[in-house]
Amino acid sequence: MQLKIMPKKKHFSAGRVPLILFLCQMIRALDVPLDLVQPPTITQQSPKDYIIDPRENIVIQCEAKGKPPPSFSWTRNGTHFDIDKDPLVTMKPGSGTLVINIMSEGKAETYEGVYQCTARNERGAAISNNIVVRPSRSPLWTKERLEPITLRNGQSLVLPCRPPIGLPPAIIFWMDNSFQRLPQSERVSQGLNGDLYFSNVLPEDTREDYICYARFNHTQTIQQKQPISLKVISVDELNDTIAANLNDTEFYGAKPSKERPPTFLTPEGNESLKEELRGNVLSLECIAEGLPTPIIYWIKEDGTLPVNRTFYQNFKKTLQITQVSEADSGNYQCIAKNTLGAVHHTISVTVKAAPYWISAPQNLVLSPGENGTLICRANGNPKPRIGWLTNGVPVEIAPDDPSRKIDGDTIIFSNVQERSSAVYQCNASNEYGYLLANAFVNVLAEPPRILTSANILYQVIANRPALLDCAFFGSPLPTIEWFKGTKGSALHEDIYVLHDNGTLEIPVAQKDSTGTYTCVARNKLGMAKNEVHLEIKDPTRIIKQPEYAVVQRGSKVSFECKVKHDNTLIPTIMWLKDNGELPNDERFSVDKDHLVVTDVSDDDGGVYTCAANTTLDSVSASAVLRVVDVPNPPFDLELTNQLDKSVQLTWTPGDDNNSPITKFIIEYEDAMHEAGIWHHQAEVSGTQTTAQLTLSPYVNYSFRVMAENSIGRSVPSEASEQYLTKAAEPDQNPMTVEGLGTEPDNLVITWKPLNGFESNGPGLQYKVSWRQKDGDDEWTSVVVANVSKYIVSGTPTFVPYLIKVQALNDVGFAPEPAEVMGHSGEDLPMVAPGNVRVNVVNSTLAEVHWDPVPLKSVRGHLQGYRIYYWKAQSSSKRNRRHIEKKILTFQGNKTHGMLPGLQPYSHYVLNVRVVNGKGEGPASTDRGFHTPEGVPSAPSSLKIVNPTLDSLTLEWDPPSHPNGVLTEYTLRYQPINSTHELGPLVDLKIPANKTRWTLNHLNFSTRYKFYFYAQTSVGSGSQITEEAITTVDEGKMAMASRQVDIATQGWFIGLMCAVALLILILLIVCFIRRNKGGKYPVKEKEDAHADPEIQPMKEDDGTFGEYSDAEDHKPLKKGSRTPSDRTVKKEDSDDSLVDYGEGVNGQFNEDGSFIGQYSGKKEKEPAEGNESSEAPSPVNAMNSFV
């Protein structure tokens, strides 16, 4: 709980002062208001051990309060110090502080001594501590001559510092002439006494400027010792020096320092004593010499080192324990170890204690006739002596007071009177120091008074303690009561806590704790009261906390922090980074509930805290930002264990940028053969920093390493040093060796040459060898260089050869190569296929057979047979255009094949040729054949012209592909009424030589649908459909109206009314049926009376078994129709090799069947524009009404 005090109209809030401080005020003795008579109280004084700067004026503080204000006097070294007699000494007005002006004249040493201040008024006298005033000193080193030190490598050494004794003691450190601190380590370190210790010296310790410096902080001065020169010589240098000064007959040799077990340089011996005062820092030191350098360990005998108070300094050579107490006494052991042994030293620690308070005496305010006690209890080691003084005079020689009785550390007062008022001093002392406390006894008779301001408003957060202050004074001591509201009863301690200083504590304040509280103070002399007010506020809460984030360097991150607070409080939202302010960087932006960081860098990682503060409370929530990125590249690449075909690569990993490295990728460059091109060499685990690499001969290697983590791959490291491996014979031969002739009389041998990396040495060449496979010829060889092809001339046509190509270089030959078979050049085949036969399968497919040619006549690799075929002339004599030849090739040694996509009722001619790698042989004798008739295609077009009241004329073009002799046309038609119902179907046969036909005796203003197709002797072809409407003869209707004015006839008027009524009823029925969303009648009848000729297709046909617009090409039966427009697109039923996927050069399977799927294509006919699914308009209804 925290509190804030404000006068009326301001607030006293639980948000600023820690609760424990407030409670400390509760248990402190009550202060006497300064407007009442009271003895003096020392409020400020200089420290007991007061070290002054001799270059400044001396100020010795002594401040006190009392009523009446006290007067001040001083003693110096136990006698009265008359400041009036010394012009350099003045006392500040209204104060006891002394100012000694030594800046103008005088010396600080003149005023050294022990000072004590006394503050006195009519009620008593208070005294200060004995203040020992001493000027600080920073003396120089005494003049001394320091001889250079020469040591052998490995010896131990102590360079003494022995600084001058200053006040306060100096801080010691070692530097060189350039004011650079000398490096220290486990081998070289500075002791607590300032000396520099070497466990063993090395040649690099040689220098002439080992300087010990003493810094005196009080005077801000640094003194230095004379430089010390040290030379460490190796055994070889020492032997050379000795040999130069000896005769040849003398023999002398220095031996290197032997390794030795540890011994202690400090402290000496096996045991030592250490004494320390309670509360100080205990420092224990052990420094050892030895070779190799010893390591120091610490233990406490019969105990353990305190965990939270133990620290190691100076490379564990110093053990420190803070806030040492009597429990830390005991034996501590330091152990120095190296590989040759160990040595122990035991330090016996005794903790003494200067006096410290257990219970210091407190001021005592009594009313006349009351009783009281002053208690002074202290402890220490040894136990302190307790002495009492009254008004600065030992109580033994002070005037007698019958109301007091002294009992050791307690003074008992009984039936005090006003004359009993005095200041008592308690002195607790032992050989290590003293404690002095002033406590007055003030006898007063005062009615209660409340010192807390009236009508303070306290604001407290719900569910936290509320402390309502009621500081009071009175003598006798008043009793305190608290009330809530105007008519409330006294508050009791079952819910509330009533503290001795008058404070009311509500341990857990709730909303119903809000109200006015009254504090009442009473004693026998009167009563006082005071009102305060309490308001309970809702706590501030963070309802959306920032969340842990991992982002890549350079990206953006956002933290969200939503705060809920009391409506009457205004929170301040602050973002912190690592408990400090956000960096002053425009990349950081705060917008309402969000902190956004753009272009995130490594330094942005850390803990981000959202802190919400009001005048009463504060809350915070933190989240960690981890910035990750691809690793930094490795560095310090080093090649070791360099062998002919292997090397060890070592590197140092770069920073992983907060994402562990998973692997390292090693690449190499061949600077000799492919400079600037890097190749993959190996990959190793992310925990490895070395790799054993296998190398190839005669390669100038450089290596680089890349690191990879979950974010990505680093940039490559810098290249390693180059390493050239020795040359060796090739270990492989060229690949992809082939022998193929380009002419009938040659053999071209080709191969894939080795690259420079594969050559294994200089002078790369190829030994090319060949011989005929089916002969006894010897190998013919030739050695070539810088080529990948060799041509052998004068070979027989298409003869098999055995070939081999072997690599060699200046060192030697590659292993024996494998033999490869090739052939000399091909020539065109000499013989045409014979006995060509044709079997017509159907009107579009024929099968061709032939006898194979002898293999020797092929004179090359047999690739297959090729059929050339073309349509010579139509059997109907109607189409005499030239058709270009089509080609089909059948791979391999086939003797038959299929010719698809032929046109019915046509005459075809074909021949067959054999094919090798050189080309085609001669063609066989042409063979002709006829295809039978087929069904025709649909008529090319169908148009309805000259519509009249009762007739329609049809015009058409014959089928583009009659596929035979047309025998007749079939026309089928049927009417469609206004409800889209279909009438009876009428069939009509039309001679084949007709292209126009008129239908008479049709109904006027009626829509008809027509189905039209041609026929041959084989059957009916595809149909074409069309729709048309007969017209209304308006002229005749007008003439009839002129002849008889029926508009005036009553029967006509009645008829028209009936017609209008029927039309209205029809419209209503149509709208109702339409709005119900049901199927229109045509669709219902189509579903109910499906044409049996139209069957759903099966799944393996690739079509759906649903209603299809294929019905448009069949006559519509009653109850079904499909609308179309007047534009009829002809259907394409032509067979074409394009449909087989390869055009004229389509390929066939081994059995001669065609590769691909042969299928006809049909297009849907678009719906007529006026045939919509909407209800018919009244005009249409009138036109269709009969």
CSV table of N, CA, C and O in Angstrom, one decimal, residues 332-373:
chain,number,residue,atom,x,y,z
A,332,TYR,N,38.8,-21.4,7.9
A,332,TYR,CA,38.6,-21.4,6.4
A,332,TYR,C,39.9,-22.0,5.8
A,332,TYR,O,41.0,-21.6,6.3
A,333,GLN,N,39.8,-22.8,4.9
A,333,GLN,CA,40.9,-23.5,4.3
A,333,GLN,C,41.0,-23.1,2.8
A,333,GLN,O,40.0,-23.3,2.0
A,334,CYS,N,42.2,-22.7,2.4
A,334,CYS,CA,42.4,-22.5,1.0
A,334,CYS,C,43.4,-23.6,0.5
A,334,CYS,O,44.3,-24.0,1.2
A,335,ILE,N,43.1,-24.1,-0.7
A,335,ILE,CA,43.9,-25.2,-1.3
A,335,ILE,C,44.4,-24.8,-2.6
A,335,ILE,O,43.6,-24.3,-3.5
A,336,ALA,N,45.7,-24.9,-2.8
A,336,ALA,CA,46.4,-24.6,-4.1
A,336,ALA,C,46.8,-25.9,-4.8
A,336,ALA,O,47.5,-26.7,-4.1
A,337,LYS,N,46.3,-26.1,-6.0
A,337,LYS,CA,46.6,-27.4,-6.7
A,337,LYS,C,47.2,-27.1,-8.1
A,337,LYS,O,46.8,-26.2,-8.8
A,338,ASN,N,48.2,-28.0,-8.5
A,338,ASN,CA,48.5,-28.1,-9.9
A,338,ASN,C,48.7,-29.6,-10.1
A,338,ASN,O,48.4,-30.5,-9.3
A,339,THR,N,49.3,-30.0,-11.3
A,339,THR,CA,49.4,-31.4,-11.6
A,339,THR,C,50.4,-32.1,-10.8
A,339,THR,O,50.4,-33.4,-10.8
A,340,LEU,N,51.2,-31.4,-10.1
A,340,LEU,CA,52.3,-32.1,-9.3
A,340,LEU,C,51.9,-32.2,-7.8
A,340,LEU,O,52.7,-32.8,-7.0
A,341,GLY,N,50.8,-31.6,-7.4
A,341,GLY,CA,50.5,-31.7,-6.0
A,341,GLY,C,49.5,-30.6,-5.5
A,341,GLY,O,49.0,-29.8,-6.3
A,342,ALA,N,49.4,-30.5,-4.2
A,342,ALA,CA,48.5,-29.5,-3.6
A,342,ALA,C,49.1,-29.1,-2.2
A,342,ALA,O,49.9,-29.8,-1.6
A,343,VAL,N,48.7,-27.9,-1.8
A,343,VAL,CA,49.1,-27.4,-0.5
A,343,VAL,C,48.0,-26.7,0.1
A,343,VAL,O,47.1,-26.1,-0.6
A,344,HIS,N,47.9,-26.8,1.5
A,344,HIS,CA,46.7,-26.2,2.2
A,344,HIS,C,47.2,-25.1,3.2
A,344,HIS,O,48.3,-25.2,3.7
A,345,HIS,N,46.3,-24.2,3.4
A,345,HIS,CA,46.5,-23.2,4.5
A,345,HIS,C,45.2,-22.9,5.2
A,345,HIS,O,44.2,-22.7,4.5
A,346,THR,N,45.3,-22.9,6.5
A,346,THR,CA,44.0,-22.7,7.3
A,346,THR,C,44.1,-21.3,8.0
A,346,THR,O,45.1,-20.9,8.6
A,347,ILE,N,43.0,-20.6,7.8
A,347,ILE,CA,42.8,-19.2,8.4
A,347,ILE,C,41.8,-19.3,9.4
A,347,ILE,O,40.6,-19.6,9.1
A,348,SER,N,42.1,-19.0,10.6
A,348,SER,CA,41.2,-19.0,11.7
A,348,SER,C,40.5,-17.6,11.9
A,348,SER,O,41.3,-16.7,12.1
A,349,VAL,N,39.2,-17.6,11.6
A,349,VAL,CA,38.5,-16.3,11.6
A,349,VAL,C,37.8,-16.1,12.9
A,349,VAL,O,37.0,-17.0,13.3
A,350,THR,N,37.9,-14.9,13.5
A,350,THR,CA,37.2,-14.5,14.7
A,350,THR,C,36.4,-13.2,14.3
A,350,THR,O,37.1,-12.3,13.9
A,351,VAL,N,35.1,-13.2,14.6
A,351,VAL,CA,34.3,-12.1,14.3
A,351,VAL,C,34.0,-11.4,15.6
A,351,VAL,O,33.4,-11.9,16.5
A,352,LYS,N,34.5,-10.2,15.8
A,352,LYS,CA,34.2,-9.3,16.9
A,352,LYS,C,33.1,-8.3,16.5
A,352,LYS,O,32.8,-8.2,15.4
A,353,ALA,N,32.6,-7.6,17.5
A,353,ALA,CA,31.5,-6.7,17.2
A,353,ALA,C,31.6,-5.4,18.1
A,353,ALA,O,31.8,-5.5,19.3
A,354,ALA,N,31.6,-4.3,17.4
A,354,ALA,CA,31.5,-3.0,18.2
A,354,ALA,C,30.0,-3.0,18.7
A,354,ALA,O,29.2,-3.8,18.2
A,355,PRO,N,29.7,-2.2,19.7
A,355,PRO,CA,28.3,-2.2,20.2
A,355,PRO,C,27.3,-1.9,19.1
A,355,PRO,O,27.5,-1.1,18.2
A,356,TYR,N,26.2,-2.6,19.2
A,356,TYR,CA,25.0,-2.3,18.3
A,356,TYR,C,23.7,-2.4,19.1
A,356,TYR,O,23.7,-3.1,20.1
A,357,TRP,N,22.8,-1.6,18.7
A,357,TRP,CA,21.5,-1.5,19.5
A,357,TRP,C,20.7,-2.7,19.5
A,357,TRP,O,20.5,-3.3,18.4
A,358,ILE,N,20.2,-3.1,20.6
A,358,ILE,CA,19.0,-4.0,20.7
A,358,ILE,C,17.8,-3.2,20.9
A,358,ILE,O,16.8,-3.4,20.3
A,359,SER,N,17.9,-2.2,21.8
A,359,SER,CA,16.8,-1.3,22.1
A,359,SER,C,17.3,0.0,22.6
A,359,SER,O,17.8,0.2,23.7
A,360,ALA,N,17.3,1.0,21.7
A,360,ALA,CA,17.8,2.4,22.0
A,360,ALA,C,16.7,3.1,22.8
A,360,ALA,O,15.5,2.9,22.6
A,361,PRO,N,17.1,3.9,23.8
A,361,PRO,CA,16.1,4.7,24.6
A,361,PRO,C,15.3,5.7,23.7
A,361,PRO,O,15.8,6.2,22.7
A,362,GLN,N,14.0,5.8,24.0
A,362,GLN,CA,13.1,6.7,23.2
A,362,GLN,C,12.7,7.8,24.1
A,362,GLN,O,12.5,7.7,25.3
A,363,ASN,N,12.3,9.0,23.5
A,363,ASN,CA,11.8,10.1,24.2
A,363,ASN,C,10.6,9.7,25.0
A,363,ASN,O,9.8,8.9,24.5
A,364,LEU,N,10.4,10.3,26.2
A,364,LEU,CA,9.3,10.0,27.1
A,364,LEU,C,8.6,11.2,27.4
A,364,LEU,O,9.2,12.2,28.0
A,365,VAL,N,7.3,11.3,27.1
A,365,VAL,CA,6.4,12.4,27.5
A,365,VAL,C,5.5,11.9,28.6
A,365,VAL,O,4.7,11.0,28.3
A,366,LEU,N,5.5,12.5,29.7
A,366,LEU,CA,4.7,12.1,30.9
A,366,LEU,C,3.9,13.4,31.4
A,366,LEU,O,4.4,14.5,31.3
A,367,SER,N,2.8,13.1,31.9
A,367,SER,CA,2.1,14.1,32.6
A,367,SER,C,2.4,14.1,34.1
A,367,SER,O,2.9,13.0,34.6
A,368,PRO,N,2.3,15.2,34.9
A,368,PRO,CA,2.6,15.1,36.3
A,368,PRO,C,1.9,14.0,37.0
A,368,PRO,O,0.7,13.7,36.8
A,369,GLY,N,2.7,13.2,37.8
A,369,GLY,CA,2.2,12.1,38.6
A,369,GLY,C,2.3,10.8,37.9
A,369,GLY,O,2.1,9.8,38.5
A,370,GLU,N,2.6,10.8,36.6
A,370,GLU,CA,2.7,9.5,35.8
A,370,GLU,C,4.1,8.8,36.1
A,370,GLU,O,5.0,9.4,36.6
A,371,ASN,N,4.1,7.5,35.7
A,371,ASN,CA,5.3,6.7,35.8
A,371,ASN,C,5.8,6.4,34.4
A,371,ASN,O,5.0,6.4,33.4
A,372,GLY,N,7.1,6.1,34.2
A,372,GLY,CA,7.6,5.7,32.9
A,372,GLY,C,9.0,5.1,33.1
A,372,GLY,O,9.6,5.1,34.2
A,373,THR,N,9.6,4.6,32.0
A,373,THR,CA,10.9,3.9,32.0
A,373,THR,C,11.7,4.3,30.7
A,373,THR,O,11.1,4.6,29.6
